[in-house]
Short mmCIF file of C-alpha atoms in Angstrom, two decimals:
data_model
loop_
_atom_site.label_atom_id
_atom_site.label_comp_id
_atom_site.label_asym_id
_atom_site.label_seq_id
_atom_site.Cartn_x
_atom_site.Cartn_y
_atom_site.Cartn_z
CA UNK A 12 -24.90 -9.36 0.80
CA UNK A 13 -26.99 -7.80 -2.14
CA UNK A 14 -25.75 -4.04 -2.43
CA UNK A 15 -28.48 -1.52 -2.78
CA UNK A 16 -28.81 0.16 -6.68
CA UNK A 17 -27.03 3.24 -7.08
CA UNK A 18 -30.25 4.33 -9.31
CA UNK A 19 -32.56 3.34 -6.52
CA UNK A 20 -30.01 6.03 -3.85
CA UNK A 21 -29.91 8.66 -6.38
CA UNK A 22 -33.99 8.17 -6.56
CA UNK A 23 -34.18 8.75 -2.86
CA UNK A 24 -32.03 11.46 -2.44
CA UNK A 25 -33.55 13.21 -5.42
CA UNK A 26 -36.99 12.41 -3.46
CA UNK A 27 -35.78 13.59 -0.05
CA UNK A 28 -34.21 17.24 -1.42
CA UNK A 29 -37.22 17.23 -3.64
CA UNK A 30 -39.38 17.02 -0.58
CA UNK A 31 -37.34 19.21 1.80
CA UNK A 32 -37.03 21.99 -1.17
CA UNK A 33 -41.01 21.48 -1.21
CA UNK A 34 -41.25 22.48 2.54
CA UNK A 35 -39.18 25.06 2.48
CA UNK A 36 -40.83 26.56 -0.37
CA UNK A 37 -44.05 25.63 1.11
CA UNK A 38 -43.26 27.66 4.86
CA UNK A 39 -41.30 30.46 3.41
CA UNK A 40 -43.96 31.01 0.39
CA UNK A 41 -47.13 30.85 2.77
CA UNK A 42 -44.90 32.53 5.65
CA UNK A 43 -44.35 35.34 3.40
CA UNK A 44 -48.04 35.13 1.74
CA UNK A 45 -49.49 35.79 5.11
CA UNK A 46 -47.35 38.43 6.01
CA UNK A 47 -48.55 39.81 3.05
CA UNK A 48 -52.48 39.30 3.53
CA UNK A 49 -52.21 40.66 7.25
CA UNK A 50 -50.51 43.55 6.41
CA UNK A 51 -53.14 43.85 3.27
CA UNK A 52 -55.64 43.47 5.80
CA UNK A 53 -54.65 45.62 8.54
CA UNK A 54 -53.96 48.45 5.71
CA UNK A 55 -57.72 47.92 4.82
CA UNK A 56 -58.87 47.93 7.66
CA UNK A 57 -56.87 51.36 8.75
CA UNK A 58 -58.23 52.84 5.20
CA UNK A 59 -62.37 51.92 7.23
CA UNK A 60 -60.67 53.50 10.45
CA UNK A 61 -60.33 56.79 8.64
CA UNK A 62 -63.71 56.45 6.64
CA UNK A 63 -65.21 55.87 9.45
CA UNK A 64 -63.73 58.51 11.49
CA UNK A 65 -64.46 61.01 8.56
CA UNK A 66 -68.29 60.10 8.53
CA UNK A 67 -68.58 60.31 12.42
CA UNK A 68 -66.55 63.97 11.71
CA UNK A 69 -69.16 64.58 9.19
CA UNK A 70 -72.05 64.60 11.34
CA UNK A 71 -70.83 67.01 13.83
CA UNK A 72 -72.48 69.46 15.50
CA UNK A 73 -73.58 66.38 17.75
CA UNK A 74 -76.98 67.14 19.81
CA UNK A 75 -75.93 64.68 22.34
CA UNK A 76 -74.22 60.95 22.67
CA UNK A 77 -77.30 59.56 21.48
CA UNK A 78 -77.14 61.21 18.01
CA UNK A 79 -73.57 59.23 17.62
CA UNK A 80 -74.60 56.04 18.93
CA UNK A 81 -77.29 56.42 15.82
CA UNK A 82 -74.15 57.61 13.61
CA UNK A 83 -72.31 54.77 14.87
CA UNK A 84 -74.79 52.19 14.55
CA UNK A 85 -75.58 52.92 10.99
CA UNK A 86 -71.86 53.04 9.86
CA UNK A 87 -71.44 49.81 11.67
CA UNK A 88 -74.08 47.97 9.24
CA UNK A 89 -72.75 49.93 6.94
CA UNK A 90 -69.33 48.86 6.97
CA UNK A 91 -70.01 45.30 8.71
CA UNK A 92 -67.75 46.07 11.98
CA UNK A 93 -67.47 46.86 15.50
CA UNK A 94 -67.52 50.53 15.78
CA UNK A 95 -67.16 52.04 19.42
CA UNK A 96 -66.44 55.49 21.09
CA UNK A 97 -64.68 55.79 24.45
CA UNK A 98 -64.36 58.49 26.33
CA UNK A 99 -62.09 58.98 29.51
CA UNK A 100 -61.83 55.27 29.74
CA UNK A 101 -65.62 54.75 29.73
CA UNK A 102 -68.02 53.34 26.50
CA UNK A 103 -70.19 56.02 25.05
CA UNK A 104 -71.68 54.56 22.41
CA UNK A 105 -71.10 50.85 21.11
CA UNK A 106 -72.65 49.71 17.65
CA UNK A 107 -73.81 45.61 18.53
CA UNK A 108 -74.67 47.06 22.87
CA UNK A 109 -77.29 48.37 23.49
CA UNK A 110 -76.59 52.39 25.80
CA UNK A 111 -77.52 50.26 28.92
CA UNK A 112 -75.26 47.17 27.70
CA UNK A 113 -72.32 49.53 26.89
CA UNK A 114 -72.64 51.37 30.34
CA UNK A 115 -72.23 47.93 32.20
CA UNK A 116 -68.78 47.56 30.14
CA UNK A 117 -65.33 47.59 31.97
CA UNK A 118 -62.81 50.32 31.60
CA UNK A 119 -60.94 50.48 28.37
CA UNK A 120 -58.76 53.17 29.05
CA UNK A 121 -55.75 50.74 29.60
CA UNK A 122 -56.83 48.56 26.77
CA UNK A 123 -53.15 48.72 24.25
CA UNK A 124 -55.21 50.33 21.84
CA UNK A 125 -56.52 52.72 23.45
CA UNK A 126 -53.12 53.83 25.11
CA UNK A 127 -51.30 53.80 21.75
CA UNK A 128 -54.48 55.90 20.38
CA UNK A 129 -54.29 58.77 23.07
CA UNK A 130 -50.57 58.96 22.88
CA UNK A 131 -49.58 58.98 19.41
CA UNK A 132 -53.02 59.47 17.40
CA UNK A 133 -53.62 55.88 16.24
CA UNK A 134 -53.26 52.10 17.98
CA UNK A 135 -53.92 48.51 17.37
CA UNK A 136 -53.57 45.67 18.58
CA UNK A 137 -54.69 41.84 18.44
CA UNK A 138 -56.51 39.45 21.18
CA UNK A 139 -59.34 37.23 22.17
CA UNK A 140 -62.03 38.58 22.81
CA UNK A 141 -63.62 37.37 25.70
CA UNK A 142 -66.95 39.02 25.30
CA UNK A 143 -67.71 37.81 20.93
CA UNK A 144 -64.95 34.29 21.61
CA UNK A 145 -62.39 34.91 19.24
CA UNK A 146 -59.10 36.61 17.84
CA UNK A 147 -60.10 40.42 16.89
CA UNK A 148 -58.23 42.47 15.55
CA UNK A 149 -58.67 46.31 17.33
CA UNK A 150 -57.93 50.20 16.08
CA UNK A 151 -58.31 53.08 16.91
CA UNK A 152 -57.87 56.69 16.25
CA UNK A 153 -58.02 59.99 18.60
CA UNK A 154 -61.06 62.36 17.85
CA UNK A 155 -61.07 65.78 19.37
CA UNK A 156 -62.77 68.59 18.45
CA UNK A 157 -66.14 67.46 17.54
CA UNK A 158 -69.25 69.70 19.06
CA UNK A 159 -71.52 67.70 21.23
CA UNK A 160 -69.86 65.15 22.35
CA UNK A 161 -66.48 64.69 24.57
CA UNK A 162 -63.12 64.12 22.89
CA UNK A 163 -61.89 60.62 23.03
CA UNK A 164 -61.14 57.55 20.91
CA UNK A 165 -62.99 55.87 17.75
CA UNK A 166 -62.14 52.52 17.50
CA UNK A 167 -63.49 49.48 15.16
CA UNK A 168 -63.12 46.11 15.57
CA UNK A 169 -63.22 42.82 13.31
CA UNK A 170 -62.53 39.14 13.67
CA UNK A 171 -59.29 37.47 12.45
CA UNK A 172 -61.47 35.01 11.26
CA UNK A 173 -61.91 36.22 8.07
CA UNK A 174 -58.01 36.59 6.86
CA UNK A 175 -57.31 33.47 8.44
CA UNK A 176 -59.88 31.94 6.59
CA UNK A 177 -58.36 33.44 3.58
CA UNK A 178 -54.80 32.31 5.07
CA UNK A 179 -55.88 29.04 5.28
CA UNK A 180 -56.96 28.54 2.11
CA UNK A 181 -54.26 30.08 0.05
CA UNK A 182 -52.03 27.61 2.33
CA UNK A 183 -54.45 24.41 1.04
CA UNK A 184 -54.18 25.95 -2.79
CA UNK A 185 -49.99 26.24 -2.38
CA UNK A 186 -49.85 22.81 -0.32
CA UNK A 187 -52.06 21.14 -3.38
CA UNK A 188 -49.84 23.23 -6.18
CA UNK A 189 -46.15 22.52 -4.53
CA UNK A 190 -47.65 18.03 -4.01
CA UNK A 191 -48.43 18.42 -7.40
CA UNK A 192 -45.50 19.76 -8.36
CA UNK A 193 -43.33 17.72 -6.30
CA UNK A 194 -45.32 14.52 -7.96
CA UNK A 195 -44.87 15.65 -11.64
CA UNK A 196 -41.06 16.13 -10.32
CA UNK A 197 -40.48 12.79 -8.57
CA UNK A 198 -42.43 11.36 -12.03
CA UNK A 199 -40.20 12.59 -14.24
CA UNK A 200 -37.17 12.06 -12.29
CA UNK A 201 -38.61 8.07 -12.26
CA UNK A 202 -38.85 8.28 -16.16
CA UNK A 203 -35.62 9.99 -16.63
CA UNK A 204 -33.58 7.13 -14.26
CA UNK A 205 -35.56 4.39 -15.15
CA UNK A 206 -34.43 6.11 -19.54
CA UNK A 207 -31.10 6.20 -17.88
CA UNK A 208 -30.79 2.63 -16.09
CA UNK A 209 -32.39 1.27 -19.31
CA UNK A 210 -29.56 2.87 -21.62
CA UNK A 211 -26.93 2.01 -19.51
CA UNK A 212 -27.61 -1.59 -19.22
CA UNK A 213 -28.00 -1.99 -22.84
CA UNK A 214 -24.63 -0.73 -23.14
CA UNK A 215 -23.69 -3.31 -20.32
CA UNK A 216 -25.01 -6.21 -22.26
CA UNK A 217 -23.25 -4.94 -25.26
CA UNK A 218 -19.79 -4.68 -23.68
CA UNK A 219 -20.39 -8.26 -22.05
CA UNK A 220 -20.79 -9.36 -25.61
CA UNK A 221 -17.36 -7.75 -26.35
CA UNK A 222 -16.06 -11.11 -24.88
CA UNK A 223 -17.89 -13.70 -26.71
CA UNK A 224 -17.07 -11.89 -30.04
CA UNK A 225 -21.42 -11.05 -30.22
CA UNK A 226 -21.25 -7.51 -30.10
CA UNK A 227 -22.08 -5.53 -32.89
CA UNK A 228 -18.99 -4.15 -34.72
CA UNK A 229 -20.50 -0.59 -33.73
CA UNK A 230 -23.12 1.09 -31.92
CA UNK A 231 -24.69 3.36 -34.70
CA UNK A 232 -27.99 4.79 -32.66
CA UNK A 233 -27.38 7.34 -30.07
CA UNK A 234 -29.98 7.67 -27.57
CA UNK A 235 -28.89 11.23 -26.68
CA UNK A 236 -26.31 13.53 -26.84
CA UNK A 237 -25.38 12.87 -23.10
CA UNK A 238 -24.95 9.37 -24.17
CA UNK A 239 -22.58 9.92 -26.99
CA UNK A 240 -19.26 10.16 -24.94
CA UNK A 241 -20.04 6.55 -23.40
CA UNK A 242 -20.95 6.04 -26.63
CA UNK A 243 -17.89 6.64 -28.78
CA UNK A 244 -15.85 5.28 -25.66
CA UNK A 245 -17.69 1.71 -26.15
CA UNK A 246 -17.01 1.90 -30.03
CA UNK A 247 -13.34 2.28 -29.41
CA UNK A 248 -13.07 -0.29 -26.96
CA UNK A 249 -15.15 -2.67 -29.09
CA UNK A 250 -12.43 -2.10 -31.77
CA UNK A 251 -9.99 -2.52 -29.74
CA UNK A 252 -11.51 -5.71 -28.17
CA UNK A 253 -11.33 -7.44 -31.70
CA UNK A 254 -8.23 -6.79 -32.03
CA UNK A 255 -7.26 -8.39 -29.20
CA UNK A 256 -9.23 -11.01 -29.67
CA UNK A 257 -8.10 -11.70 -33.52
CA UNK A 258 -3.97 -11.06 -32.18
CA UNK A 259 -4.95 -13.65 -28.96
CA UNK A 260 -6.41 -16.29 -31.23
CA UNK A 261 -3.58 -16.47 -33.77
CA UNK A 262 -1.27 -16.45 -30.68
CA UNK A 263 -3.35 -19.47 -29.54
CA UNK A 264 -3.45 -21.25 -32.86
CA UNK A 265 0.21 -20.52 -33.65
CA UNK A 266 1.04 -21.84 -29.80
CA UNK A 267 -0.98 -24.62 -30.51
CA UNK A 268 0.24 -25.85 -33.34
CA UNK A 269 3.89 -25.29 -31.98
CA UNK A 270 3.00 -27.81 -29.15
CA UNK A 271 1.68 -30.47 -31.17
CA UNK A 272 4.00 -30.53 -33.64
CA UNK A 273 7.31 -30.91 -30.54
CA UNK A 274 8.13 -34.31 -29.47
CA UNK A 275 9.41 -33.36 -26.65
CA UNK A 276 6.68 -33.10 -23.83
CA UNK A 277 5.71 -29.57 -22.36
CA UNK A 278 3.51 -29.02 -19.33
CA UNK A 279 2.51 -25.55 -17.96
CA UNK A 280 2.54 -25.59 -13.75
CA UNK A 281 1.26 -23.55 -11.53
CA UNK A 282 2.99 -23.13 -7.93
CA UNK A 283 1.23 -25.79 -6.46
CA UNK A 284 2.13 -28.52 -8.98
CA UNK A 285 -0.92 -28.53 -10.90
CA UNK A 286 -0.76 -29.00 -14.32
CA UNK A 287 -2.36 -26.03 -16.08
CA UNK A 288 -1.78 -27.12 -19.62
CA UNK A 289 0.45 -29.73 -22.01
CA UNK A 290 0.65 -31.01 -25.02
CA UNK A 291 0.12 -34.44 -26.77
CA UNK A 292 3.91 -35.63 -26.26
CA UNK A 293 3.29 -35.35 -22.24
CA UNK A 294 0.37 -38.14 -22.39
CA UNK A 295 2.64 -40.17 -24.94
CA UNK A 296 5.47 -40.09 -22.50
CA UNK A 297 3.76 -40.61 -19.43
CA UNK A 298 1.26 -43.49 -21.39
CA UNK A 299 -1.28 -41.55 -19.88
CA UNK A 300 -4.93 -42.64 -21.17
CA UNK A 301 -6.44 -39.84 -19.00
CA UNK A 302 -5.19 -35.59 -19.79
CA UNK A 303 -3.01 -34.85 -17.19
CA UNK A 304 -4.31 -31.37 -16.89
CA UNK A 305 -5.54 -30.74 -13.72
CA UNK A 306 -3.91 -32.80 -12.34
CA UNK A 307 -0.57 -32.84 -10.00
CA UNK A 308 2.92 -33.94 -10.95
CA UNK A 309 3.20 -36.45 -8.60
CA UNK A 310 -0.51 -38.02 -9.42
CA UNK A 311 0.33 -37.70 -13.41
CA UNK A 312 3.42 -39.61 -12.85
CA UNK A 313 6.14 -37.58 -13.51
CA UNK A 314 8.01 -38.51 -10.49
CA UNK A 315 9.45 -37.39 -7.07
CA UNK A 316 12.47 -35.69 -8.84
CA UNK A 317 10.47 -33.51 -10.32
CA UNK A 318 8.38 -32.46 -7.31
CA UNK A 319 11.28 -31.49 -5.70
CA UNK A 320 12.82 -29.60 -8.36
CA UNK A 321 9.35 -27.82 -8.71
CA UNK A 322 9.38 -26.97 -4.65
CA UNK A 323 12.99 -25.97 -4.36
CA UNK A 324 12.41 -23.59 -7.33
CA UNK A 325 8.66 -22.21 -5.22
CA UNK A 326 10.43 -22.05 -2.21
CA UNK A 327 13.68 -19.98 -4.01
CA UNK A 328 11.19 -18.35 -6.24
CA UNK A 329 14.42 -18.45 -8.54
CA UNK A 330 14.20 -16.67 -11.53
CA UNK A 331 16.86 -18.62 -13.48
CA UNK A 332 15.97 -22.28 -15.47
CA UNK A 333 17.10 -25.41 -14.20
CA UNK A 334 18.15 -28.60 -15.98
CA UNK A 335 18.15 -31.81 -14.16
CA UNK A 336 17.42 -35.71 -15.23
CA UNK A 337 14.72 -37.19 -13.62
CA UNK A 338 13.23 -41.03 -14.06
CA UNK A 339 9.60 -40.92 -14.22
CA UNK A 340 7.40 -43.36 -12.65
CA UNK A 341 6.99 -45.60 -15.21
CA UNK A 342 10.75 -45.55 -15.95
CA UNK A 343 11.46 -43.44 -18.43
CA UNK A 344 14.33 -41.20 -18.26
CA UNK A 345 14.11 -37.69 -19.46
CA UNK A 346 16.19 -34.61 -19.36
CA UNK A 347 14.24 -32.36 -17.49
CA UNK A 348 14.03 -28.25 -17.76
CA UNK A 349 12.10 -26.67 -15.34
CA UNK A 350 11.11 -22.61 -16.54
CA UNK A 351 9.68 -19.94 -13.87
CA UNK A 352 8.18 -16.93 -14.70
CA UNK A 353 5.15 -14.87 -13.93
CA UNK A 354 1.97 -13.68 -14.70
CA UNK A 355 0.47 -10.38 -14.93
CA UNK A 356 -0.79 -10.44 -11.29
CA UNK A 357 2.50 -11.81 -9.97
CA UNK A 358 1.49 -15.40 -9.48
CA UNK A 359 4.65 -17.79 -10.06
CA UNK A 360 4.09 -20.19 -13.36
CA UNK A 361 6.65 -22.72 -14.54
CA UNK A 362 6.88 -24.64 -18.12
CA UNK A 363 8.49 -27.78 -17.92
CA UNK A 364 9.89 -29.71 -21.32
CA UNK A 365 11.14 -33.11 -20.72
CA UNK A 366 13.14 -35.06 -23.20
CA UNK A 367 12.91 -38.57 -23.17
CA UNK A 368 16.63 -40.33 -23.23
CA UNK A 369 15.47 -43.61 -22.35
CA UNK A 370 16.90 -45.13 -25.26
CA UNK A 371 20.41 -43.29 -24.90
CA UNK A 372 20.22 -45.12 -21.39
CA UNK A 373 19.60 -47.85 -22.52
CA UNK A 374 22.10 -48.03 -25.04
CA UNK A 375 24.51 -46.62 -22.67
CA UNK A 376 23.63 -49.74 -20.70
CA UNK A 377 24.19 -52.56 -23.81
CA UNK A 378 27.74 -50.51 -24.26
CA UNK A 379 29.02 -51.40 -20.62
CA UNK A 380 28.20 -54.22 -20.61
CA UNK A 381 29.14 -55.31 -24.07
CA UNK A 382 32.66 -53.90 -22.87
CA UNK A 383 32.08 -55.91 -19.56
CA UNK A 384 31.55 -59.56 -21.71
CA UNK A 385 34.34 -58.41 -24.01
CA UNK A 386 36.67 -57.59 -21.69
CA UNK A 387 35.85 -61.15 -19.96
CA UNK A 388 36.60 -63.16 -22.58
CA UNK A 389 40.15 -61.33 -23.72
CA UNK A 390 40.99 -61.54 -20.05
CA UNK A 391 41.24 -65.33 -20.36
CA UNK A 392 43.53 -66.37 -23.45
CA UNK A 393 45.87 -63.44 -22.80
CA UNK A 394 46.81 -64.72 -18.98
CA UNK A 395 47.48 -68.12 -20.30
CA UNK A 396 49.61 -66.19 -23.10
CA UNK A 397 51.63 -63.85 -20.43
CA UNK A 398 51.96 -66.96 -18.02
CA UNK A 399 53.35 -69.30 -20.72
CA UNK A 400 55.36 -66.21 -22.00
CA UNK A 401 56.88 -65.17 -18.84
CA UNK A 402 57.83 -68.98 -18.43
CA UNK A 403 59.48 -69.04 -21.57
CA UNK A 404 61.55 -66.18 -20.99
CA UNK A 405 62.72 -67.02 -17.17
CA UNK A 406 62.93 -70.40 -17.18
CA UNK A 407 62.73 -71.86 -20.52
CA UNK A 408 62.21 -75.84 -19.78
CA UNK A 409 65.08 -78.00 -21.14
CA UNK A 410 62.88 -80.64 -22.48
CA UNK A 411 62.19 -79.45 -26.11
CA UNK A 412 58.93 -81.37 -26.34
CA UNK A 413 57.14 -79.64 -23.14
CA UNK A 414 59.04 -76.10 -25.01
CA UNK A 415 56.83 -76.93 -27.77
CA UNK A 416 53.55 -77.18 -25.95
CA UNK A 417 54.10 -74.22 -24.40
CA UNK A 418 54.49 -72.40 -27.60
CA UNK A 419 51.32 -74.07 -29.00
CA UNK A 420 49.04 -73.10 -26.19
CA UNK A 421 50.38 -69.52 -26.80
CA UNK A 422 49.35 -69.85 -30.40
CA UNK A 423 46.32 -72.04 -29.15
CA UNK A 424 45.32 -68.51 -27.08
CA UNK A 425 46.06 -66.14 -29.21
CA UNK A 426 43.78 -67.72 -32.26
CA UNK A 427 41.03 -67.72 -29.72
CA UNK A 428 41.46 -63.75 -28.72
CA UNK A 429 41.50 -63.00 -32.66
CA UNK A 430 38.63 -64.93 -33.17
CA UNK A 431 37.18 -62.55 -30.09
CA UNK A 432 38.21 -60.21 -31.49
CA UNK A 433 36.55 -60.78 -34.99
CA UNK A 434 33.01 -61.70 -33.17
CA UNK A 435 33.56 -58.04 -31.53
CA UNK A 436 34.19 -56.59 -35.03
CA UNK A 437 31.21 -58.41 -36.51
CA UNK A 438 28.55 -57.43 -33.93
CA UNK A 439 29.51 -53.98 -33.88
CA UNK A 440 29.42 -53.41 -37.39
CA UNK A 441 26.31 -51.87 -39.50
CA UNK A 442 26.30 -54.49 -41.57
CA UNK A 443 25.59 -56.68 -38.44
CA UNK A 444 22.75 -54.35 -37.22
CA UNK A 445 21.05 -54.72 -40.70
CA UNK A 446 21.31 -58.29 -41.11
CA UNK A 447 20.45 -58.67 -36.85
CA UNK A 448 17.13 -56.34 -37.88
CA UNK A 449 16.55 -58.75 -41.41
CA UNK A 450 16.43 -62.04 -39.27
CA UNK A 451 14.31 -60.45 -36.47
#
């Protein structure tokens, strides 16, 4: 299963707290922004409330309601808004009604305005309008005292439209700024991975070449300073690499050479048998025409013996050597030592050396039985000498004639075992072997 890049995760979480940070700073900045541009707005607004108030205040003494519906209308298209004047709950004057128009209108006495107006001097408050179809935004202010007309309540009006228009906007400007931002961001942090990935697996390739002895002896160019730790790390392990390498490869050689030069054979095993590694001596004494490595002890020919000195020693996981004599499968005898140890990891190894005595056996095996044939042929003269002895001595015959015989057949027998005797002397002397090896 093909594992995801850690560059490509760190990408995509980088992305995804890029874009949550963006939306957060995206509500909270145009959350706050329009807090900010209502407020602005309704401060305006309560600055035209009190303008407005001040002119209406500034025409007084009023000759009648008509005089301030004039007032009213001309601050109205002055100032662009709604201006009314209610009195007792009921619309005096009303800057976009007509008086007949305004006289048809409802009660606004419990309109929250209104109420806050009356009670504590000044009120407003938000809502549809039914009558102009959308969000308004309403204050008002008491007004008392004025000649000519009744005390009651000025109060403007104007749409939300406009600050949400406003709203809106500065929301499309910061949504277009924080994208753009968050694009440059995610760009950069592309570029800066992609810088990083690059670096890193150009170091990669370099220690990969640590093992084929390619790799420069040191990396001189330092992409940044962030880089020179891993840097300076890879130099000292590059060192130390060919140092390794150079000790391992006179180790080898010297090994090596050790092996070939020893006549006596020498097989590395693993726990299974296998042959791991040998040397030339193996293949000489097992007549092998194919390497034996690879190969198992049994298939290579080195004989059941062997096999089970190799199991017994898995199965004991002894630590100690054993020495044994084994005949191979194509007869030769060897004294055998079978070696355990281990490797780094804990896996069981074994080195076996065998010694080839075939020709001690074999020369063990002329000696018995040239004592054997030796022994035969004494055994015959000196019974007929202890039988005509023995007759001699316990009953001696009276004829002197058949005395006579009897003491020639004794000297008869006796000639023959020296002259045995000299034949035994002869073959087994050096001078025998030389001239045995000069007529072959």
């Amino acid at each position: 299963m093909q594992t995801q890049s850690s560059f490509t995760r760190l990408l995509v979480l980088f992305m995804a707290l890029l874009f949550a940070a963006a939306v957060f700073i995206f509500y909270s900045t145009s959350k706050k922004a329009g807090a900010e541009l209502v407020q602005e707005f309704e401060q305006r607004e309560a600055r035209t409330l009190e303008a407005v108030k001040w002119l209406v205040a500034g025409k007084a003494p009023y000759a009648g309601v008509e005089q301030l519906r004039s007032q009213i209308k001309a601050i109205s298209t002055h100032f662009d808004i709604r201006v009314t004047y209610v009195a007792a709950g009921k619309v005096l004057a009303e800057s976009d009604l007509t008086p007949e128009e305004a006289a048809k209108m409802e009660d606004h006495s419990t309109r929250p305005e209104i109420v806050a107006a009356q009670a504590e001097g000044f009120g407003k408050s938000t809502r549809y309008s039914s009558t102009l179809q959308r969000e308004m935004l309403y204050m008002a202010t008491r007004v008392q005292g004025l000649a000519g007309i009744p005390d009651g309540v000025l109060r403007i009006s104007v749409p939300y439209s406009t600050v949400q228009g406003i709203l809106e906007q500065s929301r499309s400007n910061l949504m277009a700024v924080t994208a753009a931002m968050a694009v440059c961001a995610a760009l950069l942090a592309m570029l800066l991975l992609r810088r990083t990935k690059g670096m890193l697996l150009s170091f990669s390739r370099i220690v990969d070449d640590l093992g084929s002895g390619m790799a420069p002896d040191k990396i001189r160019v330092c992409p940044g300073s962030e880089f020179r730790p891993l840097m300076d790390s890879i130099n000292v392990l590059a060192k130390r690499a060919r140092k390794s390498m150079r000790h391992l490869h006179d180790t080898s050689s010297q090994f090596e050479a050790v092996l070939a030069k020893m006549t006596d054979a020498v097989a590395v095993l693993d726990d299974k048998g296998t042959i791991l590694a040998h040397n030339a001596a193996l293949d000489a004494v097992l007549g092998a025409s194919v390497a034996c490595s690879g190969r198992h002890v049994m298939e290579a020919g080195l004989g059941l013996e062997v096999d089970k000195a190799l199991d017994e020693a898995r199965q004991s996981r002894a630590h100690e050597p054993q020495r044994f004599q084994a005949r191979l499968i194509n007869g030769v005898h060897a004294d055998v030592d079978l070696v355990p140890y281990f490797t780094s990891k804990g896996k069981p190894r074994f080195i076996l050396v065998l010694h080839d005595v075939s020709a001690m056996k074999n020369a063990e095996t002329l000696l018995r039985e040239f004592v054997i044939n030796a022994s035969h042929q004494l055994r015959t003269p000196l019974t007929s000498i202890q039988g005509y002895a023995s007759t001699l001595l316990e009953s001696p015959p009276s004829d002197q004639a058949q005395a006579q015989a009897m003491l020639g057949t004794i000297l008869k027998k006796s000639q023959d075992m020296s002259a045995v005797v000299t034949d035994l002397l002869h073959t087994a002397s050096p001078q025998a072997d030389r001239s045995a090896d000069s007529n072959s």
